[in-house]
Coordinates of C-alpha atoms (C1' of nucleotides) in Angstrom, one line a residue:
Chain L
M1 CA -25.5 -30.1 -17.6
K2 CA -29.1 -30.9 -18.2
P3 CA -31.0 -33.7 -16.4
P4 CA -31.3 -36.8 -18.5
C5 CA -35.1 -36.8 -18.8
R6 CA -38.2 -35.1 -17.3
H7 CA -41.1 -36.6 -15.4
P8 CA -44.0 -35.1 -13.4
S9 CA -42.5 -33.7 -10.3
L10 CA -42.9 -35.2 -6.8
H11 CA -45.0 -32.5 -5.4
T12 CA -47.8 -33.3 -7.9
S13 CA -48.2 -36.8 -6.6
N14 CA -50.7 -37.7 -3.8
A15 CA -51.6 -40.8 -1.7
K16 CA -53.9 -42.2 -4.5
N17 CA -51.2 -41.8 -7.1
P18 CA -47.9 -42.7 -5.4
P19 CA -44.9 -41.9 -7.5
S20 CA -43.3 -44.7 -9.5
S21 CA -39.7 -45.6 -8.8
S22 CA -38.6 -44.2 -12.1
S23 CA -40.4 -40.9 -11.7
L24 CA -39.1 -40.6 -8.1
L25 CA -35.5 -41.1 -9.3
D26 CA -36.1 -38.8 -12.3
D27 CA -37.4 -36.0 -10.0
F28 CA -34.5 -36.5 -7.7
T29 CA -32.1 -36.2 -10.6
R30 CA -33.8 -33.1 -11.9
H31 CA -33.7 -31.3 -8.6
C32 CA -30.1 -32.2 -8.2
Y33 CA -29.1 -30.8 -11.6
E34 CA -31.3 -27.8 -11.0
R35 CA -29.4 -27.2 -7.7
D36 CA -32.7 -27.2 -5.9
L37 CA -31.5 -28.4 -2.5
P38 CA -34.8 -28.5 -0.5
R39 CA -36.7 -30.4 -3.2
A40 CA -33.7 -32.8 -3.8
M41 CA -33.6 -33.5 -0.1
K42 CA -37.3 -34.2 0.0
A43 CA -36.9 -36.6 -2.9
L44 CA -34.0 -38.2 -1.2
H45 CA -36.0 -38.9 1.9
L46 CA -38.7 -40.6 -0.3
M47 CA -36.1 -42.6 -2.0
Q48 CA -34.8 -43.7 1.4
R49 CA -38.3 -44.8 2.3
H50 CA -38.6 -46.8 -0.9
Q51 CA -35.0 -48.2 -0.7
L52 CA -34.0 -46.6 -4.0
W53 CA -30.6 -45.3 -5.0
A54 CA -29.7 -43.0 -7.8
D55 CA -26.5 -43.1 -9.9
S56 CA -23.2 -41.8 -8.6
I57 CA -23.1 -38.7 -10.9
T58 CA -26.4 -37.5 -9.6
Y59 CA -25.2 -37.8 -6.0
S60 CA -22.1 -35.9 -6.9
E61 CA -24.2 -33.1 -8.3
L62 CA -26.1 -33.0 -5.0
I63 CA -22.8 -32.9 -3.1
K64 CA -21.7 -29.9 -5.2
C65 CA -24.9 -28.2 -4.2
C66 CA -24.4 -28.9 -0.5
L67 CA -20.8 -27.6 -0.8
A68 CA -21.9 -24.4 -2.6
R69 CA -24.5 -23.8 0.2
N70 CA -22.2 -24.9 3.0
A71 CA -25.0 -27.3 3.9
V72 CA -23.2 -29.7 6.2
G73 CA -26.3 -31.2 7.8
E74 CA -27.8 -32.1 4.4
A75 CA -24.5 -33.5 3.2
K76 CA -24.4 -35.9 6.1
Q77 CA -27.9 -37.0 5.4
V78 CA -26.9 -37.8 1.8
H79 CA -23.9 -39.7 3.2
E80 CA -26.2 -41.8 5.5
H81 CA -28.6 -42.5 2.6
V82 CA -25.9 -43.6 0.2
F83 CA -24.2 -45.9 2.7
S84 CA -27.5 -47.3 4.1
N85 CA -28.8 -50.9 4.0
G86 CA -25.6 -52.4 2.8
Y87 CA -25.5 -50.3 -0.4
E88 CA -21.9 -50.1 -1.6
P89 CA -21.1 -46.9 -3.4
K90 CA -18.5 -47.0 -6.1
T91 CA -15.0 -45.7 -5.5
F92 CA -15.9 -42.6 -7.5
L93 CA -18.7 -41.7 -5.1
V94 CA -16.6 -42.4 -2.0
N95 CA -14.0 -40.1 -3.4
V96 CA -16.7 -37.4 -3.8
F97 CA -17.7 -37.8 -0.1
M98 CA -14.1 -37.7 1.0
N99 CA -13.4 -34.5 -0.9
M100 CA -16.6 -33.1 0.5
Y101 CA -15.6 -33.7 4.1
V102 CA -12.1 -32.3 3.4
R103 CA -13.7 -29.1 2.1
F104 CA -16.0 -28.9 5.1
G105 CA -12.8 -29.1 7.3
M106 CA -13.8 -32.6 8.6
L107 CA -10.5 -34.3 7.9
K108 CA -11.1 -37.1 10.4
V109 CA -14.3 -38.2 8.7
A110 CA -12.5 -38.2 5.3
E111 CA -9.7 -40.3 6.8
K112 CA -12.3 -42.8 8.1
L113 CA -13.9 -43.1 4.7
F114 CA -10.5 -43.6 3.1
D115 CA -9.5 -46.3 5.6
Q116 CA -12.7 -48.2 5.0
M117 CA -12.5 -48.0 1.2
P118 CA -12.3 -51.5 -0.4
E119 CA -10.5 -50.0 -3.4
R120 CA -8.5 -46.8 -3.7
N121 CA -7.6 -45.1 -6.9
V122 CA -5.3 -42.2 -7.8
V123 CA -8.1 -39.7 -6.9
S124 CA -8.6 -41.3 -3.5
W125 CA -4.9 -41.0 -2.7
T126 CA -4.6 -37.5 -4.1
T127 CA -7.6 -36.3 -2.2
M128 CA -6.0 -37.3 1.1
I129 CA -2.5 -36.0 0.1
S130 CA -4.0 -32.7 -0.9
A131 CA -6.0 -32.6 2.4
Y132 CA -2.9 -33.2 4.5
A133 CA -0.9 -30.6 2.5
S134 CA -3.6 -28.0 3.1
A135 CA -3.7 -28.9 6.8
K136 CA 0.1 -28.4 7.0
L137 CA 0.4 -32.1 7.9
R138 CA 3.4 -32.3 5.6
D139 CA 4.9 -35.5 6.8
K140 CA 1.6 -37.2 6.5
A141 CA 1.2 -36.0 2.9
L142 CA 4.7 -37.3 1.9
E143 CA 4.0 -40.5 3.8
Y144 CA 0.9 -41.1 1.8
L145 CA 2.8 -40.6 -1.5
I146 CA 5.0 -43.4 -0.5
L147 CA 2.1 -45.6 0.7
M148 CA 0.4 -44.9 -2.6
L149 CA 3.4 -46.0 -4.6
R150 CA 3.6 -49.1 -2.5
D151 CA 0.0 -49.8 -3.2
G152 CA 0.8 -49.8 -6.9
V153 CA -1.2 -46.7 -7.7
R154 CA 0.6 -44.3 -10.1
P155 CA 0.6 -40.6 -9.0
N156 CA -0.6 -38.1 -11.7
M157 CA 0.0 -34.4 -12.1
F158 CA -2.8 -33.7 -9.5
T159 CA -0.9 -35.8 -7.0
Y160 CA 2.4 -34.1 -7.6
S161 CA 1.1 -30.6 -7.5
S162 CA -0.6 -31.5 -4.2
V163 CA 2.4 -33.2 -2.6
L164 CA 4.7 -30.3 -3.7
R165 CA 2.7 -28.0 -1.4
A166 CA 3.7 -30.2 1.5
C167 CA 7.4 -29.9 0.7
D168 CA 9.2 -27.1 2.5
D169 CA 12.5 -28.8 2.7
L170 CA 14.8 -28.1 -0.3
W171 CA 16.4 -31.5 -0.2
K172 CA 13.1 -33.3 -0.3
L173 CA 11.9 -30.9 -3.0
K174 CA 14.8 -31.6 -5.2
Q175 CA 14.2 -35.4 -4.9
L176 CA 10.6 -34.9 -5.8
H177 CA 11.5 -32.7 -8.7
C178 CA 13.8 -35.5 -10.0
I179 CA 10.9 -38.0 -9.8
I180 CA 8.5 -35.5 -11.6
M181 CA 11.1 -35.1 -14.4
K182 CA 11.6 -38.8 -14.6
V183 CA 7.9 -39.6 -15.0
G184 CA 7.6 -36.7 -17.5
L185 CA 5.1 -34.6 -15.7
E186 CA 7.2 -31.5 -15.4
S187 CA 5.6 -29.8 -18.3
D188 CA 2.2 -29.6 -16.6
V189 CA 1.5 -25.9 -15.7
F190 CA 0.0 -26.8 -12.3
V191 CA 3.1 -28.9 -11.4
R192 CA 5.3 -26.0 -12.6
S193 CA 3.6 -23.4 -10.5
A194 CA 3.7 -25.7 -7.5
L195 CA 7.4 -26.2 -8.1
I196 CA 8.0 -22.5 -8.4
D197 CA 6.1 -21.9 -5.2
S198 CA 8.0 -24.7 -3.3
Y199 CA 11.4 -23.4 -4.4
S200 CA 10.4 -19.9 -3.4
K201 CA 9.2 -21.1 0.0
G202 CA 12.5 -22.9 0.5
G203 CA 14.2 -19.6 -0.3
D204 CA 15.8 -20.9 -3.6
L205 CA 14.8 -18.2 -6.0
Q206 CA 17.2 -19.3 -8.6
G207 CA 15.6 -22.8 -8.5
A208 CA 12.2 -21.1 -9.0
L209 CA 13.5 -19.0 -11.9
V210 CA 15.0 -22.0 -13.7
V211 CA 11.6 -23.8 -13.6
F212 CA 9.9 -20.6 -14.7
N213 CA 12.3 -19.9 -17.6
E214 CA 12.1 -23.5 -18.9
M215 CA 8.3 -23.1 -19.5
V216 CA 7.4 -22.6 -23.1
T217 CA 3.8 -21.6 -22.5
K218 CA 3.3 -19.7 -19.4
D219 CA -0.2 -18.9 -18.0
F220 CA -1.1 -16.0 -15.7
V221 CA -0.9 -18.1 -12.5
V222 CA 2.7 -19.1 -13.3
W223 CA 3.5 -15.5 -13.8
N224 CA 1.9 -14.7 -10.5
S225 CA 3.8 -17.5 -8.8
I226 CA 7.2 -16.2 -9.9
I227 CA 6.3 -12.5 -9.1
G228 CA 5.0 -13.6 -5.7
A229 CA 8.2 -15.7 -5.2
F230 CA 10.4 -12.6 -5.6
A231 CA 8.1 -10.3 -3.7
Q232 CA 7.9 -12.6 -0.8
N233 CA 11.7 -13.1 -0.7
S234 CA 12.4 -9.3 -0.4
E235 CA 13.5 -9.1 -4.0
G236 CA 11.2 -6.2 -4.9
D237 CA 13.2 -5.0 -7.8
E238 CA 13.1 -8.3 -9.6
A239 CA 9.4 -8.8 -8.7
L240 CA 8.7 -5.4 -10.5
N241 CA 10.8 -6.4 -13.5
L242 CA 8.9 -9.6 -13.8
Y243 CA 5.6 -7.7 -13.5
K244 CA 6.7 -5.5 -16.5
N245 CA 7.6 -8.7 -18.5
M246 CA 4.2 -10.2 -17.6
K247 CA 2.4 -7.2 -19.1
R248 CA 4.7 -7.2 -22.1
A249 CA 3.7 -10.9 -22.6
G250 CA 0.1 -9.7 -22.8
F251 CA -1.2 -10.8 -19.4
F252 CA -3.3 -8.6 -17.2
A253 CA -2.8 -8.2 -13.5
D254 CA -5.3 -9.8 -11.2
Q255 CA -5.7 -9.6 -7.4
S256 CA -2.8 -11.9 -6.8
T257 CA -0.5 -10.0 -9.1
L258 CA -1.4 -6.7 -7.6
T259 CA -0.9 -8.0 -4.1
S260 CA 2.6 -9.1 -4.9
V261 CA 3.4 -5.8 -6.8
L262 CA 2.2 -3.9 -3.8
R263 CA 4.4 -6.0 -1.5
A264 CA 7.3 -5.1 -3.8
C265 CA 6.5 -1.4 -3.6
T266 CA 6.2 -1.7 0.2
A267 CA 9.7 -3.3 0.5
L268 CA 11.2 -0.7 -1.8
A269 CA 9.3 2.2 -0.2
L270 CA 8.0 3.2 -3.6
L271 CA 5.0 5.4 -2.7
E272 CA 4.4 6.9 -6.1
L273 CA 4.4 3.5 -7.9
G274 CA 2.2 2.2 -5.1
R275 CA -0.3 4.9 -5.8
Q276 CA -0.3 4.0 -9.4
V277 CA -1.1 0.4 -8.5
H278 CA -3.8 1.6 -6.2
V279 CA -5.7 2.8 -9.3
H280 CA -5.8 -0.8 -10.5
V281 CA -6.8 -2.1 -7.1
L282 CA -10.0 0.0 -7.3
K283 CA -11.8 -2.6 -9.4
Y284 CA -11.2 -5.3 -6.8
D285 CA -12.2 -3.0 -3.9
R286 CA -13.9 -5.9 -2.1
D287 CA -10.8 -8.1 -2.0
L288 CA -9.6 -8.2 1.6
I289 CA -6.1 -9.5 1.0
L290 CA -5.5 -6.9 -1.6
N291 CA -6.8 -4.1 0.6
N292 CA -4.6 -5.3 3.4
A293 CA -1.6 -5.2 1.1
L294 CA -2.6 -1.7 0.1
L295 CA -3.0 -0.6 3.7
D296 CA 0.5 -2.0 4.5
M297 CA 2.0 -0.3 1.5
Y298 CA 0.7 3.1 2.6
C299 CA 1.8 2.5 6.2
K300 CA 5.3 1.4 5.3
C301 CA 5.8 4.1 2.6
G302 CA 5.1 6.7 5.3
S303 CA 1.7 7.9 4.2
L304 CA -0.5 7.4 7.3
E305 CA -3.1 9.7 5.8
D306 CA -3.8 7.3 3.0
A307 CA -3.6 4.3 5.2
T308 CA -6.1 5.7 7.6
L309 CA -8.4 6.6 4.7
I310 CA -8.2 3.0 3.3
F311 CA -8.7 1.5 6.7
G312 CA -11.8 3.6 7.3
R313 CA -13.3 2.7 3.9
M314 CA -12.7 -1.0 4.1
G315 CA -16.0 -2.9 4.1
E316 CA -14.5 -5.9 5.7
R317 CA -11.6 -6.0 8.1
D318 CA -9.9 -9.1 9.5
V319 CA -7.2 -9.5 12.2
I320 CA -4.5 -8.7 9.6
S321 CA -6.2 -5.4 8.7
W322 CA -6.3 -4.3 12.3
S323 CA -2.7 -5.6 13.0
T324 CA -1.3 -3.8 10.0
M325 CA -2.9 -0.5 10.9
I326 CA -1.8 -0.8 14.6
A327 CA 1.8 -1.7 13.7
G328 CA 1.7 1.0 11.0
L329 CA 0.7 3.7 13.4
A330 CA 3.3 2.5 16.0
Q331 CA 6.2 2.3 13.5
N332 CA 5.5 5.8 12.3
G333 CA 5.6 7.2 15.8
R334 CA 1.9 7.5 16.5
S335 CA 1.8 5.2 19.5
R336 CA -1.2 6.7 21.3
E337 CA -3.3 6.3 18.1
A338 CA -2.0 2.7 17.8
M339 CA -3.1 1.9 21.3
D340 CA -6.5 3.6 20.8
L341 CA -7.0 1.5 17.7
F342 CA -6.2 -1.6 19.7
E343 CA -8.9 -0.7 22.2
Q344 CA -11.3 -0.2 19.2
M345 CA -10.3 -3.5 17.8
K346 CA -11.3 -5.3 21.0
L347 CA -14.6 -3.4 21.2
S348 CA -15.4 -4.5 17.6
G349 CA -15.1 -8.1 18.8
M350 CA -12.0 -8.9 16.8
T351 CA -9.6 -11.1 18.7
P352 CA -5.9 -10.0 18.5
N353 CA -3.3 -12.5 17.5
Y354 CA 0.4 -12.9 18.1
I355 CA 1.4 -10.2 15.6
T356 CA -1.2 -7.7 16.8
M357 CA 0.4 -7.9 20.2
V358 CA 3.8 -7.2 18.7
G359 CA 2.4 -4.0 17.3
V360 CA 0.8 -3.0 20.5
L361 CA 4.0 -3.6 22.5
F362 CA 6.0 -1.8 19.9
A363 CA 3.7 1.2 20.4
C364 CA 4.2 1.1 24.1
S365 CA 8.0 0.8 23.7
H366 CA 8.0 3.7 21.2
A367 CA 6.1 6.0 23.6
G368 CA 8.1 4.9 26.6
L369 CA 4.9 3.6 28.3
V370 CA 6.4 1.2 30.7
E371 CA 3.4 0.5 32.9
E372 CA 1.0 0.0 29.9
G373 CA 3.6 -2.2 28.2
W374 CA 3.9 -4.5 31.3
N375 CA 0.1 -4.6 31.6
Y376 CA -0.4 -5.7 28.0
F377 CA 2.6 -8.1 28.2
Q378 CA 1.3 -9.8 31.3
S379 CA -2.3 -9.9 30.1
M380 CA -1.6 -11.3 26.7
K381 CA -1.8 -14.9 27.8
E382 CA -4.6 -14.4 30.3
D383 CA -6.9 -12.4 27.9
F384 CA -6.2 -13.9 24.5
G385 CA -4.2 -17.1 25.2
I386 CA -1.1 -15.7 23.5
N387 CA 2.2 -16.9 24.9
P388 CA 4.8 -14.1 24.7
G389 CA 7.5 -14.9 22.1
R390 CA 10.8 -13.4 21.2
E391 CA 9.2 -10.5 19.4
H392 CA 7.2 -9.5 22.4
Y393 CA 10.2 -9.9 24.7
G394 CA 12.2 -7.8 22.2
C395 CA 9.6 -4.9 22.5
M396 CA 9.7 -5.1 26.3
I397 CA 13.5 -5.1 26.4
D398 CA 13.4 -2.1 24.1
L399 CA 10.8 -0.4 26.3
L400 CA 12.7 -1.0 29.6
G401 CA 15.9 0.0 27.8
R402 CA 14.5 3.2 26.6
A403 CA 13.3 4.0 30.1
G404 CA 16.9 3.4 31.4
K405 CA 15.8 0.3 33.3
L406 CA 18.7 -1.8 31.9
D407 CA 18.9 -4.2 34.9
E408 CA 15.2 -5.0 34.5
A409 CA 15.8 -5.5 30.7
L410 CA 18.6 -7.9 31.4
N411 CA 16.6 -9.8 33.9
L412 CA 13.8 -10.2 31.4
V413 CA 16.2 -11.7 28.9
K414 CA 17.2 -14.2 31.5
E415 CA 13.6 -15.0 32.3
M416 CA 12.6 -15.6 28.7
D417 CA 10.7 -18.8 28.1
C418 CA 12.4 -19.1 24.7
E419 CA 16.1 -18.9 24.0
P420 CA 17.1 -15.3 23.3
D421 CA 18.3 -14.8 19.7
A422 CA 20.5 -12.2 18.1
V423 CA 17.5 -9.8 17.7
T424 CA 16.9 -10.0 21.5
W425 CA 20.5 -9.1 22.3
R426 CA 20.5 -6.4 19.7
A427 CA 17.6 -4.7 21.6
L428 CA 19.7 -4.8 24.7
L429 CA 22.7 -3.5 22.9
G430 CA 20.7 -0.6 21.5
A431 CA 19.5 0.3 24.9
S432 CA 23.0 0.1 26.3
R433 CA 24.2 2.4 23.6
V434 CA 21.6 5.1 24.3
H435 CA 22.3 4.9 28.0
R436 CA 26.1 4.6 27.5
N437 CA 26.4 1.5 29.5
V438 CA 29.6 0.1 28.0
E439 CA 29.8 -3.1 30.1
L440 CA 26.3 -4.2 29.3
A441 CA 26.8 -3.3 25.6
Q442 CA 30.0 -5.3 25.6
Y443 CA 28.2 -8.3 27.1
A444 CA 25.2 -8.0 24.7
A445 CA 27.6 -7.7 21.7
E446 CA 29.5 -10.8 22.8
Q447 CA 26.2 -12.7 22.9
I448 CA 25.2 -11.5 19.4
L449 CA 28.6 -12.4 18.0
K450 CA 28.4 -15.9 19.5
L451 CA 25.1 -16.4 17.6
D452 CA 26.1 -14.4 14.5
P453 CA 29.9 -14.0 14.3
Q454 CA 29.8 -12.2 11.0
D455 CA 27.4 -9.4 12.1
A456 CA 29.0 -6.3 10.9
G457 CA 26.3 -4.1 12.5
T458 CA 27.1 -5.3 16.0
Y459 CA 30.8 -4.5 15.5
T460 CA 29.8 -1.0 14.3
L461 CA 27.5 -0.4 17.1
L462 CA 30.0 -1.5 19.7
S463 CA 32.7 0.5 18.0
N464 CA 30.4 3.6 18.2
I465 CA 29.9 3.0 21.9
Y466 CA 33.6 2.8 22.4
A467 CA 34.0 5.9 20.2
N468 CA 31.4 7.7 22.4
N469 CA 33.6 7.0 25.4
Q470 CA 36.8 7.9 23.7
R471 CA 38.1 4.3 24.0
W472 CA 40.1 4.5 20.8
D473 CA 42.2 1.4 21.6
D474 CA 39.0 -0.7 21.8
V475 CA 37.8 0.9 18.5
R476 CA 41.1 -0.2 16.9
E477 CA 40.7 -3.7 18.4
I478 CA 37.3 -4.0 16.9
R479 CA 38.6 -3.0 13.5
R480 CA 41.4 -5.6 13.8
S481 CA 39.0 -8.3 14.9
M482 CA 36.7 -7.5 11.9
K483 CA 39.7 -7.8 9.6
V484 CA 40.9 -11.1 11.1
K485 CA 37.4 -12.6 10.8
G486 CA 36.9 -11.2 7.4
V487 CA 33.8 -9.2 8.4
T488 CA 33.1 -6.4 6.1
K489 CA 30.8 -3.5 6.9
E490 CA 28.0 -3.3 4.4
P491 CA 28.2 0.1 2.7
G492 CA 25.4 2.5 3.7
C493 CA 22.9 2.8 0.9
S494 CA 19.9 5.0 0.6
W495 CA 17.1 5.0 -2.0
I496 CA 14.7 7.7 -3.0
E497 CA 12.0 7.6 -5.6
V498 CA 11.8 10.6 -7.9
D499 CA 9.7 10.7 -11.1
K500 CA 8.9 7.0 -10.6
K501 CA 12.6 6.1 -10.8
I502 CA 14.6 4.8 -7.9
H503 CA 17.8 6.7 -7.2
A504 CA 20.4 4.9 -5.1
F505 CA 23.1 6.6 -3.1
I506 CA 26.0 4.6 -1.7
L507 CA 28.7 6.0 0.6
G508 CA 31.7 6.8 -1.5
D509 CA 29.9 6.1 -4.8
E510 CA 29.9 9.0 -7.2
S511 CA 28.1 7.5 -10.1
H512 CA 24.9 9.5 -9.8
P513 CA 24.7 11.8 -12.9
Q514 CA 24.0 14.9 -10.7
I515 CA 26.5 14.0 -8.0
D516 CA 28.5 17.3 -8.4
E517 CA 25.4 19.4 -8.0
I518 CA 24.3 17.3 -5.0
Y519 CA 27.6 17.8 -3.3
R520 CA 27.5 21.5 -4.0
H521 CA 24.0 21.7 -2.6
L522 CA 25.0 19.6 0.4
N523 CA 28.0 21.8 1.2
E524 CA 25.9 24.9 1.0
L525 CA 23.3 23.3 3.2
V526 CA 25.9 22.3 5.8
L527 CA 27.4 25.8 5.9
R528 CA 23.9 27.2 6.6
L529 CA 23.3 24.6 9.2
V530 CA 26.6 25.4 10.9
A531 CA 25.7 29.0 11.0
M532 CA 22.6 27.9 12.9
G533 CA 24.7 26.1 15.4
Y534 CA 25.0 22.6 13.9
V535 CA 28.1 20.7 15.0
P536 CA 28.7 17.4 13.2
D537 CA 28.6 14.6 15.7
T538 CA 31.7 12.7 14.9
N539 CA 31.1 10.0 17.4
F540 CA 29.4 8.1 14.7
V541 CA 32.4 7.5 12.5
L542 CA 33.7 4.0 12.6
Q543 CA 37.2 5.0 11.6
D544 CA 39.2 6.8 14.2
L545 CA 40.1 9.7 11.9
E546 CA 40.8 13.1 13.1
G547 CA 39.3 16.6 12.6
E548 CA 38.1 17.6 9.2
Q549 CA 38.5 14.2 7.6
R550 CA 36.1 12.7 10.1
E551 CA 33.5 15.4 9.3
D552 CA 33.9 14.7 5.6
S553 CA 33.2 11.0 6.1
L554 CA 30.0 11.9 8.0
R555 CA 29.0 14.5 5.5
H556 CA 28.8 12.0 2.7
H557 CA 26.6 9.4 4.4
S558 CA 24.2 8.1 1.9
E559 CA 21.0 9.4 3.6
K560 CA 22.4 13.0 3.5
L561 CA 23.0 12.7 -0.3
A562 CA 19.4 11.3 -0.7
V563 CA 17.9 14.1 1.4
V564 CA 19.7 16.7 -0.6
Y565 CA 18.6 15.1 -3.9
G566 CA 15.0 15.0 -2.6
I567 CA 15.1 18.7 -1.8
M568 CA 16.6 19.4 -5.2
S569 CA 14.1 17.3 -7.1
L570 CA 10.8 17.0 -5.3
P571 CA 8.1 19.7 -5.0
R572 CA 8.0 21.4 -1.6
E573 CA 4.6 19.9 -0.7
K574 CA 5.8 16.3 -1.2
P575 CA 7.5 14.5 1.7
I576 CA 11.1 13.3 1.1
M577 CA 10.8 9.5 1.6
I578 CA 14.1 7.6 1.9
R579 CA 14.8 4.0 2.5
K580 CA 18.0 2.9 4.1
N581 CA 19.8 -0.5 4.4
L582 CA 21.5 0.4 7.7
R583 CA 20.3 2.1 10.9
I584 CA 20.5 5.9 10.7
C585 CA 23.5 7.4 12.6
G586 CA 23.2 10.1 15.2
D587 CA 24.7 12.8 13.0
C588 CA 22.4 12.1 10.1
H589 CA 19.5 12.2 12.6
I590 CA 20.4 15.6 13.8
F591 CA 21.1 16.7 10.2
A592 CA 17.6 15.6 9.1
K593 CA 15.9 17.3 12.0
L594 CA 17.6 20.6 11.2
V595 CA 17.1 20.4 7.5
A596 CA 13.4 19.6 7.9
K597 CA 13.1 22.7 10.1
M598 CA 15.3 25.0 8.0
E599 CA 13.8 24.0 4.6
G600 CA 10.2 23.5 5.9
R601 CA 10.1 20.0 4.5
R602 CA 8.8 16.7 5.7
I603 CA 11.5 14.0 5.6
I604 CA 10.8 10.4 6.3
I605 CA 13.7 7.9 6.6
R606 CA 12.9 4.3 7.0
D607 CA 15.7 2.1 8.3
P608 CA 15.5 -1.6 8.7
I609 CA 13.9 -1.3 12.1
R610 CA 12.3 2.1 12.6
Y611 CA 10.7 4.9 10.8
H612 CA 11.8 8.5 11.3
H613 CA 9.4 11.3 10.4
F614 CA 11.3 14.6 10.6
E615 CA 9.2 17.7 10.8
N616 CA 9.7 21.1 12.4
G617 CA 13.0 20.1 13.9
E618 CA 11.6 17.0 15.7
C619 CA 11.6 13.3 14.9
S620 CA 8.7 10.9 15.5
C621 CA 11.1 8.4 17.1
G622 CA 11.6 10.7 20.1
D623 CA 15.4 10.4 19.5
Y624 CA 15.5 6.8 20.6
W625 CA 16.3 4.1 18.1
Chain K
dT1 C1' -14.3 -37.2 -8.1
dT2 C1' -8.2 -35.2 -7.2
dA3 C1' -3.9 -30.0 -8.4
dG4 C1' -1.1 -24.2 -8.9
dG5 C1' -0.7 -17.8 -7.4
dG6 C1' -1.8 -12.9 -3.0
dT7 C1' -2.0 -9.8 3.2
dT8 C1' 0.3 -8.3 9.3
dA9 C1' 6.0 -8.9 13.0
dG10 C1' 11.1 -10.3 13.0

DNA sequence: TTAGGGTTAG
């Protein structure tokens, strides 16, 4: 935009030739449009002295300039000038100031302006609603929508897309959606993407998809919304499908798309696809969020080498970068390095947050460092003001449990500030299993089943504990109880990426095109392992079958099939990376250790909780999981 | 003058 007209500038005037009112205002206008903040401010002070005011549009240009330069002090001076000596700015200009204060994070000042406004239009209301939505003051945002309607002001698409961000409750969201349809604003792309996002945040992916599919003209943000929706709700497959469709529709991936795609790769443990995405990330190498997602992808896909490289090269790191790397090292069994990195983080001046401490305690738990764990746990609040939450207690229970201090672990559960949940009790159940404390296991399992009566994993774990202790009657009782309650054990499933394709193996499913070859290979492998002294550990079979039949059931666990397929299909130098839906059983754990040694391969199995790096007959988990 | 999409644990 060009200034309306030009006059000699202020700095050419002197005492003998004082500037005229019009030239003063013109100069001010010019400096504002030229975004020359120092000269505009100088002119403003002269105007103040001469009791002159410019037009609203010019002030709004100056405010834009203050916002761009984060010049809060100057912005306040403009505010004082505009509101001085009884001058009453128009609604338009007050809106501009309100928006300015919101952007500067000064919500209270914006509120005060809003309250004192003689007249409020749709922009005034929307500015406040948007501010409350951003500040997560959701009730306030919704309350203002009602107040606005009561005031007789009609909300527009800006208002609805703002208020939607404040709606995290599906019931309220659906009501709002109805109103939006009724007033005919559903076709607006901003409203649509806000709707998609709200449905996604409420966990209703189908709702999000319906809104998406109804759109005739989709823009790239809407594509990003729907891809993000699926990626964030652990539906990586569908997120990647949508990404393919987005490209087919002629759209290019930007930072947001790539972040979601990386998240999908991370969830599915697709290292090779993740690497391909990495190539596209290179052009946005200064994007912190994207780099953090990349870092996480490498950590969770088992490539700590790549993660370390990325972390080292990052020009900017925030608390998420540090936390991701610390947790990544810890989850992959490199506890000492995780703790060293935490020390480095503190030295760098970065303050850890709640999640950082989960990673640190997880590292201690993994390495069995009881004393260090207690120290970190107790100093969290003191040093960083972080109150320990369930996740931190969970790590400590794990840590104490691993060290065989089951009584201390139980005491800690009782001392928790927050109510223990199923995850807490599961940590205790896991520890009881390792240390074969049947009574405590039974107690922990009861607590879990009170909170989550359909939890098949707990029945299985308890059944395994009974099986370990040859309590076959109890094993049978569990099976009966599961049948009565209609609890079905989710079949074990393992996935492996070969040639950029995902191959799934499910216990008992023989649909893989090479299944005969895989079984043949597996049988040969087992024979060679048996010759080396491998005895299948039949304690991990849920069914109380006998003899050879029990071994067969174990032999076909999905991760074994995936390991064999990996050996058959992947070059020797590539690690065999497998993702599992259930926790790995003891027999598969021994099997993977021995195969890694015998075949000279690196095998990584990621279960829902832990990562197992098998190399040279050892596992990074230290045989505790 | 007001609006939409992306990252760490569990």
